[in-house]
Each structure stands twice: as C-alpha cells, then as structure tokens.
C-alpha cells in the first residue's frame, strides 16, 4: 500500500488539501520563522536591487529580468527535486511531502481572510474592512464604500481561487513538490515585479509572461469549478456563470484572471471589474456582467464565499474520485 502513496500524486495532493483544511497557515509558527513565500520575496528583492538599477538601459533590465527568473526557477526546482527524492525514501515520506505541499495551498487562509472582511462589514466597521482588504488587493482601499469593498473582495477571492488553490494543486499533480514550490516562486515574482509600472515594465516582463503561461490551464479549470459551484443557487445561476465566463473572460487585461472573476460575476449576477485607483491614479478596466448589481450587500459576499467553498469541494471531490479509482484497480 505504501507504493500507492509514494507514487500516486493524487493521493499526496488529496492529503495536502486535508492538511491545509485542518492546519492552514499557523500564525504562531510564521511569527518565529519566515513563510517560504516571504523568503521568495526576500530573494527576489536582492535580485531587484542589483539587476534593476535605473542606470541600466531598458534592454539591459529586460535581459537581467529574464536571467533572474530563469535562474531562480532552475535553482528552486532542482533544489526541491533533490529534497523530494530524499524525503521519498523515508518510511511514510509521502506524509511529509503532503504536509510540505499544504504550506503552499491557501485554501483555508484565503477563506479566513475573506471571512474577516465579511465580519467587519456585518459590524459596519468600514475602516478595518478597508485595512483587511488592503492585504489581498493592490488597489487603494482607503476610500472604498461597503459595496466597493464587497466587489473588490469577491474579485480577489475569485482570482486567488486560481493562484492560491487550483494552480498549486495542478502543478503538484503534474510535477510534485518541485512543481508546487516553483509555481509559488513564479507567482510571487509576478506579484512583486510583473506589473507595468515604469520600475518593472522591463525587469519584470519575463516573470509576468511565465506566470501567464503557468496559470493558463489552471485559470480555466478554476473558472469551470466556480461556474459549477453556482448550482447551489440555481441552474440559471450556473448557466449565467458559464455564459459570462465564456463571452467576457477575454475582456480582462490578464489572459487568466478574467476566467474566475467573470464566473463569479455571472454566478452571483453582479458586476465585477470596472475602474479602480492605484497609488491615487484611476485605472479603467472592463466590467464583467455590466448589467448586474453594482451595489452588492453583505449577503452577496456570503454567497460568494459559499461559491468559493463549493468550488474547493468540487476540486477535492475530483481528486478523491481519481484516488478511489486508482486504489480499486
């Protein structure tokens, strides 16, 4: 039986999801040591400091950015591949591998953070809701009203369902522990340097493109799961989620983020996207489900959280069924 657990990635990932659901991100632990993702951030900052200097030409900075992300991917993948092989020879090493993978799945922590925002809004504590929201979005949150906070939270929840749940699980199934950790490195690099500001337009170009590639299929899987999750409300909600996703996902600036955001917008029949402020400057973005409700209430946020939870369950159910088929054969 040990061979099943050692070599079947579905079983290892299934247990990783269970571990994350139970343990999540223990704050007491990460107060003492850095979370690996925070460590990735520190490493990327070092490269940023030395390879993205203003004195370099745009071409030079672009080349440096390509070298940085390719070097980090090769190093992290190679190192974690070695670690995984060393662990796998231990008795019940698959348990430790599952536990390590669970660190990089944000299923529980994302739910907890969004629930915190919901609770602040229930108590009409807009200030703390804005502060909590600022930890999961890059836009300005200080002047957002309750409906704005709800829409921004749902957009982040939908997008993070891919980045924090489906994509690391997908790459864990494909490439094991090295796949999960390398994906999180790429995703961290994209969030730090993969945007179009003057400082990172060239240095972060390669990181953004690679992140687009590794999220391409997971984003579409995540959108399908969220659309199916809308069945908890009605067949019409599910149908609309698929319709909005298929017709409007392409409207997003990102080739991937639009799939989950549009599915959430359609499933809840609300409008998501639209203009928002970054560093005091307005950025015009496309709407998803433009004719939907633009002033959602807290109950809408609760429904969005339910869609997220059902989406997580659908994902786990798929993995569980594959495991069961494998074991029965």
PDB file of C-alpha atoms in Angstrom:
ATOM      1  CA  UNK A   1       0.000   0.000   0.000  1.00  0.00           C
ATOM      2  CA  UNK A   2       2.925   2.337   0.675  1.00  0.00           C
ATOM      3  CA  UNK A   3       3.802   2.266  -3.024  1.00  0.00           C
ATOM      4  CA  UNK A   4       0.391   3.752  -3.842  1.00  0.00           C
ATOM      5  CA  UNK A   5       1.013   6.679  -1.515  1.00  0.00           C
ATOM      6  CA  UNK A   6       4.602   7.120  -2.671  1.00  0.00           C
ATOM      7  CA  UNK A   7       3.905   7.262  -6.389  1.00  0.00           C
ATOM      8  CA  UNK A   8       0.310   8.459  -6.779  1.00  0.00           C
ATOM      9  CA  UNK A   9       0.315  12.277  -6.896  1.00  0.00           C
ATOM     10  CA  UNK A  10      -3.476  12.411  -6.467  1.00  0.00           C
ATOM     11  CA  UNK A  11      -3.249  10.757  -3.056  1.00  0.00           C
ATOM     12  CA  UNK A  12      -0.382  13.016  -1.952  1.00  0.00           C
ATOM     13  CA  UNK A  13      -2.256  16.130  -3.114  1.00  0.00           C
ATOM     14  CA  UNK A  14      -5.505  14.872  -1.554  1.00  0.00           C
ATOM     15  CA  UNK A  15      -3.823  14.636   1.839  1.00  0.00           C
ATOM     16  CA  UNK A  16      -2.164  18.031   1.284  1.00  0.00           C
ATOM     17  CA  UNK A  17      -5.628  19.573   0.832  1.00  0.00           C
ATOM     18  CA  UNK A  18      -6.824  17.865   4.021  1.00  0.00           C
ATOM     19  CA  UNK A  19      -3.773  19.109   5.939  1.00  0.00           C
ATOM     20  CA  UNK A  20      -4.361  22.660   4.685  1.00  0.00           C
ATOM     21  CA  UNK A  21      -8.063  22.462   5.635  1.00  0.00           C
ATOM     22  CA  UNK A  22      -7.120  21.444   9.172  1.00  0.00           C
ATOM     23  CA  UNK A  23      -3.928  23.409   9.807  1.00  0.00           C
ATOM     24  CA  UNK A  24      -3.998  26.315   7.356  1.00  0.00           C
ATOM     25  CA  UNK A  25      -1.263  28.898   7.941  1.00  0.00           C
ATOM     26  CA  UNK A  26      -0.405  28.696  11.665  1.00  0.00           C
ATOM     27  CA  UNK A  27       0.347  32.331  12.550  1.00  0.00           C
ATOM     28  CA  UNK A  28       2.211  31.341  15.724  1.00  0.00           C
ATOM     29  CA  UNK A  29       4.731  29.418  13.589  1.00  0.00           C
ATOM     30  CA  UNK A  30       5.281  32.134  10.994  1.00  0.00           C
ATOM     31  CA  UNK A  31       5.880  34.701  13.722  1.00  0.00           C
ATOM     32  CA  UNK A  32       9.014  32.724  14.573  1.00  0.00           C
ATOM     33  CA  UNK A  33      10.130  31.734  11.072  1.00  0.00           C
ATOM     34  CA  UNK A  34       9.533  33.188   7.626  1.00  0.00           C
ATOM     35  CA  UNK A  35       6.874  31.632   5.432  1.00  0.00           C
ATOM     36  CA  UNK A  36       8.618  30.206   2.338  1.00  0.00           C
ATOM     37  CA  UNK A  37       6.720  32.639   0.114  1.00  0.00           C
ATOM     38  CA  UNK A  38       8.095  35.532   2.202  1.00  0.00           C
ATOM     39  CA  UNK A  39      11.545  34.019   1.743  1.00  0.00           C
ATOM     40  CA  UNK A  40      10.999  34.009  -2.032  1.00  0.00           C
ATOM     41  CA  UNK A  41      10.132  37.684  -1.753  1.00  0.00           C
ATOM     42  CA  UNK A  42      13.386  38.436   0.042  1.00  0.00           C
ATOM     43  CA  UNK A  43      15.410  36.603  -2.625  1.00  0.00           C
ATOM     44  CA  UNK A  44      13.600  38.423  -5.448  1.00  0.00           C
ATOM     45  CA  UNK A  45      14.265  41.751  -3.698  1.00  0.00           C
ATOM     46  CA  UNK A  46      18.007  41.011  -3.716  1.00  0.00           C
ATOM     47  CA  UNK A  47      17.996  40.435  -7.481  1.00  0.00           C
ATOM     48  CA  UNK A  48      15.791  43.505  -7.948  1.00  0.00           C
ATOM     49  CA  UNK A  49      18.239  45.671  -6.025  1.00  0.00           C
ATOM     50  CA  UNK A  50      21.265  44.641  -8.070  1.00  0.00           C
ATOM     51  CA  UNK A  51      19.852  43.842 -11.507  1.00  0.00           C
ATOM     52  CA  UNK A  52      17.189  46.519 -11.945  1.00  0.00           C
ATOM     53  CA  UNK A  53      19.166  49.702 -11.409  1.00  0.00           C
ATOM     54  CA  UNK A  54      17.997  52.854 -13.152  1.00  0.00           C
ATOM     55  CA  UNK A  55      21.414  53.316 -14.773  1.00  0.00           C
ATOM     56  CA  UNK A  56      20.785  50.212 -16.916  1.00  0.00           C
ATOM     57  CA  UNK A  57      19.090  50.562 -20.290  1.00  0.00           C
ATOM     58  CA  UNK A  58      15.620  49.131 -20.782  1.00  0.00           C
ATOM     59  CA  UNK A  59      17.060  46.298 -22.881  1.00  0.00           C
ATOM     60  CA  UNK A  60      19.647  45.537 -20.215  1.00  0.00           C
ATOM     61  CA  UNK A  61      16.987  45.470 -17.489  1.00  0.00           C
ATOM     62  CA  UNK A  62      14.815  43.148 -19.589  1.00  0.00           C
ATOM     63  CA  UNK A  63      17.722  40.733 -20.104  1.00  0.00           C
ATOM     64  CA  UNK A  64      18.512  40.872 -16.386  1.00  0.00           C
ATOM     65  CA  UNK A  65      14.877  40.120 -15.573  1.00  0.00           C
ATOM     66  CA  UNK A  66      14.889  37.091 -17.892  1.00  0.00           C
ATOM     67  CA  UNK A  67      18.079  35.789 -16.325  1.00  0.00           C
ATOM     68  CA  UNK A  68      16.729  36.367 -12.812  1.00  0.00           C
ATOM     69  CA  UNK A  69      13.506  34.403 -13.175  1.00  0.00           C
ATOM     70  CA  UNK A  70      15.090  31.586 -15.232  1.00  0.00           C
ATOM     71  CA  UNK A  71      17.930  31.193 -12.725  1.00  0.00           C
ATOM     72  CA  UNK A  72      15.532  31.164  -9.764  1.00  0.00           C
ATOM     73  CA  UNK A  73      13.221  28.632 -11.446  1.00  0.00           C
ATOM     74  CA  UNK A  74      16.106  26.272 -12.238  1.00  0.00           C
ATOM     75  CA  UNK A  75      17.634  26.617  -8.776  1.00  0.00           C
ATOM     76  CA  UNK A  76      14.386  26.206  -6.813  1.00  0.00           C
ATOM     77  CA  UNK A  77      13.142  23.338  -8.969  1.00  0.00           C
ATOM     78  CA  UNK A  78      16.465  21.496  -8.752  1.00  0.00           C
ATOM     79  CA  UNK A  79      16.787  22.023  -5.005  1.00  0.00           C
ATOM     80  CA  UNK A  80      13.232  20.916  -4.208  1.00  0.00           C
ATOM     81  CA  UNK A  81      13.537  17.949  -6.599  1.00  0.00           C
ATOM     82  CA  UNK A  82      16.506  16.778  -4.546  1.00  0.00           C
ATOM     83  CA  UNK A  83      14.615  17.353  -1.280  1.00  0.00           C
ATOM     84  CA  UNK A  84      11.563  15.429  -2.533  1.00  0.00           C
ATOM     85  CA  UNK A  85      13.704  12.452  -3.561  1.00  0.00           C
ATOM     86  CA  UNK A  86      15.461  12.394  -0.200  1.00  0.00           C
ATOM     87  CA  UNK A  87      12.141  12.525   1.670  1.00  0.00           C
ATOM     88  CA  UNK A  88      10.525   9.873  -0.520  1.00  0.00           C
ATOM     89  CA  UNK A  89      12.963   7.167   0.673  1.00  0.00           C
ATOM     90  CA  UNK A  90      11.879   7.693   4.287  1.00  0.00           C
ATOM     91  CA  UNK A  91       9.160   5.468   5.781  1.00  0.00           C
ATOM     92  CA  UNK A  92       5.881   7.272   5.138  1.00  0.00           C
ATOM     93  CA  UNK A  93       7.829  10.056   3.453  1.00  0.00           C
ATOM     94  CA  UNK A  94       4.715  10.810   1.398  1.00  0.00           C
ATOM     95  CA  UNK A  95       3.102  12.218   4.561  1.00  0.00           C
ATOM     96  CA  UNK A  96       5.883  14.787   4.936  1.00  0.00           C
ATOM     97  CA  UNK A  97       5.681  15.639   1.233  1.00  0.00           C
ATOM     98  CA  UNK A  98       1.914  16.172   1.576  1.00  0.00           C
ATOM     99  CA  UNK A  99       2.494  18.370   4.610  1.00  0.00           C
ATOM    100  CA  UNK A 100       5.081  20.472   2.768  1.00  0.00           C
ATOM    101  CA  UNK A 101       2.776  20.895  -0.220  1.00  0.00           C
ATOM    102  CA  UNK A 102      -0.055  22.002   2.088  1.00  0.00           C
ATOM    103  CA  UNK A 103       2.043  25.012   3.116  1.00  0.00           C
ATOM    104  CA  UNK A 104       1.670  26.374  -0.417  1.00  0.00           C
ATOM    105  CA  UNK A 105      -2.093  25.850  -0.703  1.00  0.00           C
ATOM    106  CA  UNK A 106      -4.039  28.895   0.509  1.00  0.00           C
ATOM    107  CA  UNK A 107      -7.493  27.324   0.680  1.00  0.00           C
ATOM    108  CA  UNK A 108      -8.100  27.852   4.418  1.00  0.00           C
ATOM    109  CA  UNK A 109      -6.147  31.092   4.860  1.00  0.00           C
ATOM    110  CA  UNK A 110      -7.999  32.734   1.965  1.00  0.00           C
ATOM    111  CA  UNK A 111     -11.349  31.714   3.462  1.00  0.00           C
ATOM    112  CA  UNK A 112     -10.316  33.085   6.871  1.00  0.00           C
ATOM    113  CA  UNK A 113      -9.192  36.417   5.459  1.00  0.00           C
ATOM    114  CA  UNK A 114     -12.319  36.964   3.377  1.00  0.00           C
ATOM    115  CA  UNK A 115     -14.488  35.928   6.327  1.00  0.00           C
ATOM    116  CA  UNK A 116     -12.688  38.532   8.444  1.00  0.00           C
ATOM    117  CA  UNK A 117     -13.647  41.242   5.929  1.00  0.00           C
ATOM    118  CA  UNK A 118     -17.235  39.954   5.915  1.00  0.00           C
ATOM    119  CA  UNK A 119     -17.412  40.135   9.725  1.00  0.00           C
ATOM    120  CA  UNK A 120     -16.101  43.705   9.755  1.00  0.00           C
ATOM    121  CA  UNK A 121     -18.783  44.687   7.236  1.00  0.00           C
ATOM    122  CA  UNK A 122     -21.510  42.956   9.265  1.00  0.00           C
ATOM    123  CA  UNK A 123     -20.465  45.160  12.194  1.00  0.00           C
ATOM    124  CA  UNK A 124     -20.321  48.257   9.936  1.00  0.00           C
ATOM    125  CA  UNK A 125     -16.586  48.567  10.663  1.00  0.00           C
ATOM    126  CA  UNK A 126     -15.607  50.027   7.288  1.00  0.00           C
ATOM    127  CA  UNK A 127     -12.152  51.201   8.404  1.00  0.00           C
ATOM    128  CA  UNK A 128     -10.968  47.747   9.467  1.00  0.00           C
ATOM    129  CA  UNK A 129     -12.640  46.160   6.440  1.00  0.00           C
ATOM    130  CA  UNK A 130     -10.624  48.525   4.223  1.00  0.00           C
ATOM    131  CA  UNK A 131      -7.410  47.643   6.082  1.00  0.00           C
ATOM    132  CA  UNK A 132      -8.085  43.897   5.844  1.00  0.00           C
ATOM    133  CA  UNK A 133      -8.873  44.224   2.139  1.00  0.00           C
ATOM    134  CA  UNK A 134      -5.576  46.052   1.527  1.00  0.00           C
ATOM    135  CA  UNK A 135      -3.722  42.827   2.437  1.00  0.00           C
ATOM    136  CA  UNK A 136      -5.198  40.915  -0.515  1.00  0.00           C
ATOM    137  CA  UNK A 137      -5.528  43.577  -3.246  1.00  0.00           C
ATOM    138  CA  UNK A 138      -3.098  46.031  -4.793  1.00  0.00           C
ATOM    139  CA  UNK A 139      -5.566  48.883  -5.318  1.00  0.00           C
ATOM    140  CA  UNK A 140      -6.201  51.827  -2.992  1.00  0.00           C
ATOM    141  CA  UNK A 141      -8.760  50.832  -0.355  1.00  0.00           C
ATOM    142  CA  UNK A 142      -8.940  53.878   1.963  1.00  0.00           C
ATOM    143  CA  UNK A 143     -11.975  55.475   0.295  1.00  0.00           C
ATOM    144  CA  UNK A 144     -13.934  52.371  -0.696  1.00  0.00           C
ATOM    145  CA  UNK A 145     -17.570  52.084   0.378  1.00  0.00           C
ATOM    146  CA  UNK A 146     -19.118  48.852   1.619  1.00  0.00           C
ATOM    147  CA  UNK A 147     -20.329  47.772  -1.889  1.00  0.00           C
ATOM    148  CA  UNK A 148     -16.884  48.625  -3.314  1.00  0.00           C
ATOM    149  CA  UNK A 149     -15.199  46.531  -0.626  1.00  0.00           C
ATOM    150  CA  UNK A 150     -17.527  43.619  -1.351  1.00  0.00           C
ATOM    151  CA  UNK A 151     -16.854  43.732  -5.079  1.00  0.00           C
ATOM    152  CA  UNK A 152     -13.085  44.020  -4.556  1.00  0.00           C
ATOM    153  CA  UNK A 153     -13.156  41.138  -2.072  1.00  0.00           C
ATOM    154  CA  UNK A 154     -15.087  38.910  -4.463  1.00  0.00           C
ATOM    155  CA  UNK A 155     -12.730  39.763  -7.329  1.00  0.00           C
ATOM    156  CA  UNK A 156      -9.719  38.867  -5.177  1.00  0.00           C
ATOM    157  CA  UNK A 157     -11.404  35.709  -3.875  1.00  0.00           C
ATOM    158  CA  UNK A 158     -12.152  34.551  -7.424  1.00  0.00           C
ATOM    159  CA  UNK A 159      -8.662  35.306  -8.741  1.00  0.00           C
ATOM    160  CA  UNK A 160      -6.968  33.788  -5.686  1.00  0.00           C
ATOM    161  CA  UNK A 161      -9.020  30.615  -6.123  1.00  0.00           C
ATOM    162  CA  UNK A 162      -6.757  30.028  -9.108  1.00  0.00           C
ATOM    163  CA  UNK A 163      -3.462  31.419  -7.754  1.00  0.00           C
ATOM    164  CA  UNK A 164      -3.804  30.084  -4.220  1.00  0.00           C
ATOM    165  CA  UNK A 165      -5.725  26.836  -4.657  1.00  0.00           C
ATOM    166  CA  UNK A 166      -6.150  25.357  -8.142  1.00  0.00           C
ATOM    167  CA  UNK A 167      -2.791  26.299  -9.718  1.00  0.00           C
ATOM    168  CA  UNK A 168      -0.517  24.975  -6.925  1.00  0.00           C
ATOM    169  CA  UNK A 169      -2.621  21.800  -6.775  1.00  0.00           C
ATOM    170  CA  UNK A 170      -2.448  21.440 -10.567  1.00  0.00           C
ATOM    171  CA  UNK A 171       1.346  21.777 -10.636  1.00  0.00           C
ATOM    172  CA  UNK A 172       1.607  19.449  -7.663  1.00  0.00           C
ATOM    173  CA  UNK A 173      -0.254  16.798  -9.643  1.00  0.00           C
ATOM    174  CA  UNK A 174       1.966  17.354 -12.679  1.00  0.00           C
ATOM    175  CA  UNK A 175       5.402  17.851 -11.093  1.00  0.00           C
ATOM    176  CA  UNK A 176       5.064  17.020  -7.403  1.00  0.00           C
ATOM    177  CA  UNK A 177       6.586  19.124  -4.626  1.00  0.00           C
ATOM    178  CA  UNK A 178       9.045  20.877  -7.010  1.00  0.00           C
ATOM    179  CA  UNK A 179       6.115  21.877  -9.222  1.00  0.00           C
ATOM    180  CA  UNK A 180       4.188  23.424  -6.337  1.00  0.00           C
ATOM    181  CA  UNK A 181       7.120  25.364  -4.923  1.00  0.00           C
ATOM    182  CA  UNK A 182       8.373  26.536  -8.320  1.00  0.00           C
ATOM    183  CA  UNK A 183       4.861  27.711  -9.192  1.00  0.00           C
ATOM    184  CA  UNK A 184       4.690  29.753  -5.964  1.00  0.00           C
ATOM    185  CA  UNK A 185       8.073  31.291  -6.781  1.00  0.00           C
ATOM    186  CA  UNK A 186       6.812  32.343 -10.227  1.00  0.00           C
ATOM    187  CA  UNK A 187       3.552  33.671  -8.786  1.00  0.00           C
ATOM    188  CA  UNK A 188       5.419  35.630  -6.100  1.00  0.00           C
ATOM    189  CA  UNK A 189       7.758  37.114  -8.690  1.00  0.00           C
ATOM    190  CA  UNK A 190       4.811  38.175 -10.830  1.00  0.00           C
ATOM    191  CA  UNK A 191       3.041  39.854  -7.904  1.00  0.00           C
ATOM    192  CA  UNK A 192       6.223  41.730  -6.945  1.00  0.00           C
ATOM    193  CA  UNK A 193       7.809  42.724 -10.251  1.00  0.00           C
ATOM    194  CA  UNK A 194       5.450  41.548 -13.003  1.00  0.00           C
ATOM    195  CA  UNK A 195       3.453  44.757 -13.447  1.00  0.00           C
ATOM    196  CA  UNK A 196       3.573  47.619 -15.924  1.00  0.00           C
ATOM    197  CA  UNK A 197       4.989  50.363 -13.714  1.00  0.00           C
ATOM    198  CA  UNK A 198       7.994  52.295 -15.007  1.00  0.00           C
ATOM    199  CA  UNK A 199      10.201  50.492 -12.498  1.00  0.00           C
ATOM    200  CA  UNK A 200       9.236  46.952 -13.508  1.00  0.00           C
ATOM    201  CA  UNK A 201       7.898  47.136 -17.069  1.00  0.00           C
ATOM    202  CA  UNK A 202      11.158  45.688 -18.400  1.00  0.00           C
ATOM    203  CA  UNK A 203      12.751  43.887 -15.458  1.00  0.00           C
ATOM    204  CA  UNK A 204       9.505  42.067 -14.635  1.00  0.00           C
ATOM    205  CA  UNK A 205       8.496  41.306 -18.226  1.00  0.00           C
ATOM    206  CA  UNK A 206       9.694  37.685 -18.204  1.00  0.00           C
ATOM    207  CA  UNK A 207       8.172  36.968 -14.789  1.00  0.00           C
ATOM    208  CA  UNK A 208       4.776  38.221 -15.971  1.00  0.00           C
ATOM    209  CA  UNK A 209       4.880  36.178 -19.182  1.00  0.00           C
ATOM    210  CA  UNK A 210       5.923  32.972 -17.408  1.00  0.00           C
ATOM    211  CA  UNK A 211       3.204  33.490 -14.798  1.00  0.00           C
ATOM    212  CA  UNK A 212       0.660  33.863 -17.616  1.00  0.00           C
ATOM    213  CA  UNK A 213       1.834  30.545 -19.054  1.00  0.00           C
ATOM    214  CA  UNK A 214       1.752  28.513 -15.813  1.00  0.00           C
ATOM    215  CA  UNK A 215      -1.706  29.867 -14.916  1.00  0.00           C
ATOM    216  CA  UNK A 216      -3.275  29.396 -18.355  1.00  0.00           C
ATOM    217  CA  UNK A 217      -4.870  25.977 -17.818  1.00  0.00           C
ATOM    218  CA  UNK A 218      -5.432  26.255 -14.010  1.00  0.00           C
ATOM    219  CA  UNK A 219      -7.365  29.518 -14.532  1.00  0.00           C
ATOM    220  CA  UNK A 220      -9.770  27.863 -16.932  1.00  0.00           C
ATOM    221  CA  UNK A 221     -10.218  24.867 -14.640  1.00  0.00           C
ATOM    222  CA  UNK A 222     -10.859  27.233 -11.730  1.00  0.00           C
ATOM    223  CA  UNK A 223     -13.442  29.156 -13.764  1.00  0.00           C
ATOM    224  CA  UNK A 224     -15.276  25.925 -14.603  1.00  0.00           C
ATOM    225  CA  UNK A 225     -15.298  24.860 -10.931  1.00  0.00           C
ATOM    226  CA  UNK A 226     -16.701  28.236  -9.803  1.00  0.00           C
ATOM    227  CA  UNK A 227     -19.354  28.102 -12.509  1.00  0.00           C
ATOM    228  CA  UNK A 228     -20.383  24.589 -11.439  1.00  0.00           C
ATOM    229  CA  UNK A 229     -20.438  25.765  -7.820  1.00  0.00           C
ATOM    230  CA  UNK A 230     -23.149  28.288  -8.760  1.00  0.00           C
ATOM    231  CA  UNK A 231     -25.534  25.338  -8.980  1.00  0.00           C
ATOM    232  CA  UNK A 232     -26.040  25.722  -5.215  1.00  0.00           C
ATOM    233  CA  UNK A 233     -28.265  28.693  -6.087  1.00  0.00           C
ATOM    234  CA  UNK A 234     -29.978  27.557  -9.276  1.00  0.00           C
ATOM    235  CA  UNK A 235     -29.469  26.095 -12.721  1.00  0.00           C
ATOM    236  CA  UNK A 236     -29.929  29.607 -14.146  1.00  0.00           C
ATOM    237  CA  UNK A 237     -27.082  30.930 -11.969  1.00  0.00           C
ATOM    238  CA  UNK A 238     -24.805  28.157 -13.206  1.00  0.00           C
ATOM    239  CA  UNK A 239     -25.814  28.772 -16.807  1.00  0.00           C
ATOM    240  CA  UNK A 240     -25.165  32.509 -16.481  1.00  0.00           C
ATOM    241  CA  UNK A 241     -21.792  31.911 -14.830  1.00  0.00           C
ATOM    242  CA  UNK A 242     -20.690  29.814 -17.806  1.00  0.00           C
ATOM    243  CA  UNK A 243     -22.150  32.290 -20.289  1.00  0.00           C
ATOM    244  CA  UNK A 244     -20.436  35.347 -18.780  1.00  0.00           C
ATOM    245  CA  UNK A 245     -17.176  33.428 -18.375  1.00  0.00           C
ATOM    246  CA  UNK A 246     -17.065  32.186 -21.973  1.00  0.00           C
ATOM    247  CA  UNK A 247     -18.049  35.504 -23.551  1.00  0.00           C
ATOM    248  CA  UNK A 248     -16.340  38.036 -21.259  1.00  0.00           C
ATOM    249  CA  UNK A 249     -13.236  36.401 -19.716  1.00  0.00           C
ATOM    250  CA  UNK A 250     -11.157  37.792 -22.576  1.00  0.00           C
ATOM    251  CA  UNK A 251     -12.036  41.366 -21.530  1.00  0.00           C
ATOM    252  CA  UNK A 252      -9.565  41.262 -18.638  1.00  0.00           C
ATOM    253  CA  UNK A 253      -6.067  42.680 -19.143  1.00  0.00           C
ATOM    254  CA  UNK A 254      -4.734  39.364 -17.863  1.00  0.00           C
ATOM    255  CA  UNK A 255      -5.233  36.308 -20.098  1.00  0.00           C
ATOM    256  CA  UNK A 256      -6.168  34.313 -16.991  1.00  0.00           C
ATOM    257  CA  UNK A 257      -7.752  36.391 -14.210  1.00  0.00           C
ATOM    258  CA  UNK A 258     -10.884  37.080 -16.241  1.00  0.00           C
ATOM    259  CA  UNK A 259     -11.966  33.429 -16.191  1.00  0.00           C
ATOM    260  CA  UNK A 260     -12.586  33.217 -12.466  1.00  0.00           C
ATOM    261  CA  UNK A 261     -13.763  36.813 -11.990  1.00  0.00           C
ATOM    262  CA  UNK A 262     -16.312  36.576 -14.799  1.00  0.00           C
ATOM    263  CA  UNK A 263     -17.546  33.213 -13.478  1.00  0.00           C
ATOM    264  CA  UNK A 264     -18.071  34.739 -10.031  1.00  0.00           C
ATOM    265  CA  UNK A 265     -19.824  37.782 -11.531  1.00  0.00           C
ATOM    266  CA  UNK A 266     -22.194  35.610 -13.546  1.00  0.00           C
ATOM    267  CA  UNK A 267     -22.910  33.172 -10.726  1.00  0.00           C
ATOM    268  CA  UNK A 268     -23.863  35.985  -8.347  1.00  0.00           C
ATOM    269  CA  UNK A 269     -25.407  38.187 -11.085  1.00  0.00           C
ATOM    270  CA  UNK A 270     -23.334  41.176 -10.009  1.00  0.00           C
ATOM    271  CA  UNK A 271     -20.977  43.463 -11.904  1.00  0.00           C
ATOM    272  CA  UNK A 272     -17.286  42.990 -11.142  1.00  0.00           C
ATOM    273  CA  UNK A 273     -14.239  44.771 -12.508  1.00  0.00           C
ATOM    274  CA  UNK A 274     -14.507  48.352 -13.680  1.00  0.00           C
ATOM    275  CA  UNK A 275     -12.354  51.367 -12.747  1.00  0.00           C
ATOM    276  CA  UNK A 276     -10.255  51.444  -9.578  1.00  0.00           C
ATOM    277  CA  UNK A 277      -7.458  53.546  -8.068  1.00  0.00           C
ATOM    278  CA  UNK A 278      -3.795  52.555  -7.787  1.00  0.00           C
ATOM    279  CA  UNK A 279      -1.474  54.977  -5.951  1.00  0.00           C
ATOM    280  CA  UNK A 280      -4.061  57.725  -6.326  1.00  0.00           C
ATOM    281  CA  UNK A 281      -4.425  57.277 -10.097  1.00  0.00           C
ATOM    282  CA  UNK A 282      -7.539  55.844 -11.699  1.00  0.00           C
ATOM    283  CA  UNK A 283      -7.198  52.776 -13.918  1.00  0.00           C
ATOM    284  CA  UNK A 284     -10.030  51.998 -16.306  1.00  0.00           C
ATOM    285  CA  UNK A 285     -10.759  48.282 -16.553  1.00  0.00           C
ATOM    286  CA  UNK A 286     -13.540  46.378 -18.276  1.00  0.00           C
ATOM    287  CA  UNK A 287     -16.658  45.259 -16.438  1.00  0.00           C
ATOM    288  CA  UNK A 288     -17.826  41.676 -16.157  1.00  0.00           C
ATOM    289  CA  UNK A 289     -21.605  41.267 -16.310  1.00  0.00           C
ATOM    290  CA  UNK A 290     -22.025  45.038 -16.691  1.00  0.00           C
ATOM    291  CA  UNK A 291     -25.806  44.897 -16.245  1.00  0.00           C
ATOM    292  CA  UNK A 292     -25.510  43.038 -12.948  1.00  0.00           C
ATOM    293  CA  UNK A 293     -25.850  44.603  -9.498  1.00  0.00           C
ATOM    294  CA  UNK A 294     -23.080  47.165  -8.879  1.00  0.00           C
ATOM    295  CA  UNK A 295     -24.052  47.676  -5.232  1.00  0.00           C
ATOM    296  CA  UNK A 296     -23.863  44.214  -3.643  1.00  0.00           C
ATOM    297  CA  UNK A 297     -24.631  43.737   0.050  1.00  0.00           C
ATOM    298  CA  UNK A 298     -23.007  41.551   2.702  1.00  0.00           C
ATOM    299  CA  UNK A 299     -25.367  38.679   1.838  1.00  0.00           C
ATOM    300  CA  UNK A 300     -23.846  38.725  -1.652  1.00  0.00           C
ATOM    301  CA  UNK A 301     -20.392  38.348  -0.135  1.00  0.00           C
ATOM    302  CA  UNK A 302     -21.666  35.381   1.908  1.00  0.00           C
ATOM    303  CA  UNK A 303     -22.953  33.782  -1.296  1.00  0.00           C
ATOM    304  CA  UNK A 304     -19.605  34.405  -2.984  1.00  0.00           C
ATOM    305  CA  UNK A 305     -17.818  32.693  -0.104  1.00  0.00           C
ATOM    306  CA  UNK A 306     -20.199  29.749  -0.497  1.00  0.00           C
ATOM    307  CA  UNK A 307     -19.367  29.530  -4.211  1.00  0.00           C
ATOM    308  CA  UNK A 308     -15.680  29.511  -3.276  1.00  0.00           C
ATOM    309  CA  UNK A 309     -16.169  26.739  -0.703  1.00  0.00           C
ATOM    310  CA  UNK A 310     -18.193  24.606  -3.116  1.00  0.00           C
ATOM    311  CA  UNK A 311     -15.519  25.200  -5.777  1.00  0.00           C
ATOM    312  CA  UNK A 312     -12.904  23.904  -3.318  1.00  0.00           C
ATOM    313  CA  UNK A 313     -15.115  20.904  -2.587  1.00  0.00           C
ATOM    314  CA  UNK A 314     -15.563  20.119  -6.311  1.00  0.00           C
ATOM    315  CA  UNK A 315     -11.794  20.221  -6.707  1.00  0.00           C
ATOM    316  CA  UNK A 316     -11.278  17.851  -3.766  1.00  0.00           C
ATOM    317  CA  UNK A 317     -14.084  15.574  -4.928  1.00  0.00           C
ATOM    318  CA  UNK A 318     -12.445  15.186  -8.336  1.00  0.00           C
ATOM    319  CA  UNK A 319      -9.121  14.265  -6.716  1.00  0.00           C
ATOM    320  CA  UNK A 320     -10.848  11.888  -4.282  1.00  0.00           C
ATOM    321  CA  UNK A 321     -12.662  10.063  -7.098  1.00  0.00           C
ATOM    322  CA  UNK A 322      -9.409   9.636  -9.060  1.00  0.00           C
ATOM    323  CA  UNK A 323      -7.727   8.269  -5.906  1.00  0.00           C
ATOM    324  CA  UNK A 324     -10.576   5.841  -5.328  1.00  0.00           C
ATOM    325  CA  UNK A 325     -10.444   4.549  -8.902  1.00  0.00           C
ATOM    326  CA  UNK A 326      -6.682   4.129  -8.635  1.00  0.00           C
ATOM    327  CA  UNK A 327      -6.869   2.191  -5.360  1.00  0.00           C
ATOM    328  CA  UNK A 328      -9.741  -0.040  -6.506  1.00  0.00           C
ATOM    329  CA  UNK A 329      -7.787  -1.024  -9.592  1.00  0.00           C
TER     330      UNK A 329
END
